[in-house]
């Protein structure tokens, strides 16, 4: 990092670029979550939608189709400039995930809290991810969304973290939030945690570089 | 949620409810997207206790979504598209007794009843007489019994029930039933689906049903009329259907006579027959072949024309079988539930993996469940429900597990190049083969002749240590003991005749007198009892100190005969005692 870059970084003139990988099984709500975070939805920074805008977001959510391969989305927060890789969760595309591990600075892992049956599949994919050579030794922050908390038979975020054995992740910062991607609930809280983690890790890195 | 050892960690344990209260067979389970939301449900015809509690149950994920009462025991259940309406939601057909109950959106929609069978005329007459009050129940019983013995048309269920009653119940039964006409119904034993005209995944399907009356019917899915009727030599127990009704199809049916029949579109009679050595338990089609599980704990593969391909022996009796098709990975295999709490996966005759289960598995169903294509659903004897999901990374290696030629056999040996000499020799042999063979045969004959001559000479001059004489059959061997110059010579003489003793024999030695001195160069032999071995000992002194040895000849002689009976040559060892001195 050049001195100028650092300066502009400190002064907040140029936002730091971070790559976020959004993973999870198909139909878990990854695309829906990212759509909520995108600037087109101005309301997303304001938390849950106000009543009169609800129909807008809902029609948008209904347009979402299963992702093929992956999509790249960009959006900015107050301090960071995000590039999100919205990966397809279908089993035939899951082998694409690992090609993006190296470049990513954070991972968002989305779980459908209503899909009890496939919790083992989510766990299997998560374990494979955490044991991958490009992830294993890194202190990369992982944000979990226990999505679809609005469903009648949804499991609580505590139950989800139990079933995924998240307590076994000791060498990476992680956090789990219950969310409802359609209404945008719970997303901001998770994103705040992620920003904080990224800020911390860059600080650490800079210390190390000096 | 652990990987169990023997299946090599290929399956994820998604769900196990040991007390789900689900009692069913593979034929009464199907997977279908019943809501049109891309999520497959599990539809089960639950047999309950076998006499009550029969239910149609639908599972979504790990939860029971709906259940409704079934009036009779289900014999089979299939989900199928009966029309072209949008959204594409399949109907469910449950076969029980002589009827098929069709459910749409899980609501009863239509009931189809099989046509009645021909009724015995005599039986009809008898009941007519009962109705008119001409005969009493006892006479009725007698008459029905005699009809049952002779008739080629079997009795109706009503008459059979009547015959099984005690005297006291007969009156009441007759009063209750006599007004109704007699009907004879068959029951459905198995059910399948057959695409009508397209092979599309969501194409309209006909129902194919097998009945106790040994018939197979194909039903039109919209009008529920019988499109085709075919006859079998025996009652079907399970079947597999492939193809399209309007184009070409093939129905493979296993029957209660232990045979498998293959029906084709052109004919209402079986086209091929597979005769099994024991009864079939399950039938699964894999590609173009049929895999049959038999009661003799074997799994057998046949072509679609009934030609036997292979047979493999299993470790326990087969309880149930199902196909494992994973089109996205081009994978096809057969799942076999065994009585020893194992579910084995076979590709052809090769065992790919074994799943151990806590209870005996009574039904298996593999396919898309929820949003997962590779889901294995099993129910157990104790009413449990088990769901396993095939790992995305699971691979089954097609190792030939049956003992056969060792692997080394197929390794190519590093054979050296042919030399010029080898090539020349080969050419020579090829050109002069006949001459070489003749020369060889001639030499061989010469050799044989020479051998025979020598043998005859030896016999004639009694040069052998065996006597061929018929009157004095003798055998002798000699042992030399000692280092020299003194040797002990023992001659063991045996009369090999069956019972006749030999008399008047003597032993004489011939030797170089400048070399050896013998204590008794002539000995008389006493009477030789047959069978016994007589040792005769004598001492030989070597008189030379030059370290040389010679042959001592032994003769067994008969008094009054000039030629010896036996001759033996003893190679004397070199005397070592002399040199020691
Ligand atoms: N009830 C409810 N439905 C949701 C929620 N989030 C997403 N969905 C729905 O879930 C379905 C799948 O959402 P997607 O965003 O396409 O899921 P995805 O993870 O991107 O799926 P793939 O692209 O196939 O990997 C859509 O029909 C969404 O409307 C939620 O919080 N609650
Ligand atoms: Mg998506």
GROMACS .gro file of C-alpha atoms in nm, chain A residues 25-27 90-95 97 114-118 120-121 123-125 128 151 153 163, chain B residues 1 3 9 12-15 39 60-63 368-373 375 387 389 391-393:
model
   48
   25UNK     CA    1  -2.740  -2.440  -0.041
   26UNK     CA    2  -2.977  -2.363  -0.327
   27UNK     CA    3  -3.301  -2.194  -0.222
   90UNK     CA    4  -2.726  -2.602  -0.667
   91UNK     CA    5  -2.520  -2.910  -0.613
   92UNK     CA    6  -2.389  -2.919  -0.968
   93UNK     CA    7  -2.245  -2.565  -0.927
   94UNK     CA    8  -2.106  -2.607  -0.576
   95UNK     CA    9  -1.768  -2.713  -0.710
   97UNK     CA   10  -1.716  -2.218  -0.485
  114UNK     CA   11  -3.694  -2.425   0.756
  115UNK     CA   12  -3.509  -2.703   0.573
  116UNK     CA   13  -3.435  -2.944   0.859
  117UNK     CA   14  -3.377  -3.234   0.622
  118UNK     CA   15  -3.090  -3.067   0.440
  120UNK     CA   16  -2.674  -3.218   0.716
  121UNK     CA   17  -2.600  -3.118   0.360
  123UNK     CA   18  -2.309  -2.887   0.745
  124UNK     CA   19  -2.122  -3.108   0.500
  125UNK     CA   20  -2.063  -2.816   0.262
  128UNK     CA   21  -1.567  -2.892   0.333
  151UNK     CA   22  -4.143  -1.970   0.831
  153UNK     CA   23  -4.146  -2.447   1.121
  163UNK     CA   24  -2.689  -2.853   1.411
  211UNK     CA   25  -2.495  -3.729   1.204
  213UNK     CA   26  -2.043  -4.119   0.880
  219UNK     CA   27  -1.897  -4.208   0.437
  222UNK     CA   28  -2.537  -3.815   0.513
  223UNK     CA   29  -2.784  -3.912   0.784
  224UNK     CA   30  -3.053  -3.655   0.727
  225UNK     CA   31  -3.328  -3.798   0.945
  249UNK     CA   32  -4.002  -2.969  -0.355
  270UNK     CA   33  -4.246  -3.300   0.366
  271UNK     CA   34  -3.888  -3.289   0.481
  272UNK     CA   35  -3.876  -3.443   0.824
  273UNK     CA   36  -4.239  -3.377   0.907
  578UNK     CA   37  -3.558  -3.657  -0.544
  579UNK     CA   38  -3.696  -3.567  -0.203
  580UNK     CA   39  -3.733  -3.207  -0.101
  581UNK     CA   40  -3.470  -3.038  -0.314
  582UNK     CA   41  -3.216  -3.316  -0.298
  583UNK     CA   42  -3.185  -3.549  -0.598
  585UNK     CA   43  -3.216  -3.911  -0.135
  597UNK     CA   44  -3.366  -4.060   0.528
  599UNK     CA   45  -2.869  -3.813   0.138
  601UNK     CA   46  -2.292  -3.687  -0.061
  602UNK     CA   47  -2.216  -3.461  -0.353
  603UNK     CA   48  -1.862  -3.595  -0.360
   0.00000   0.00000   0.00000
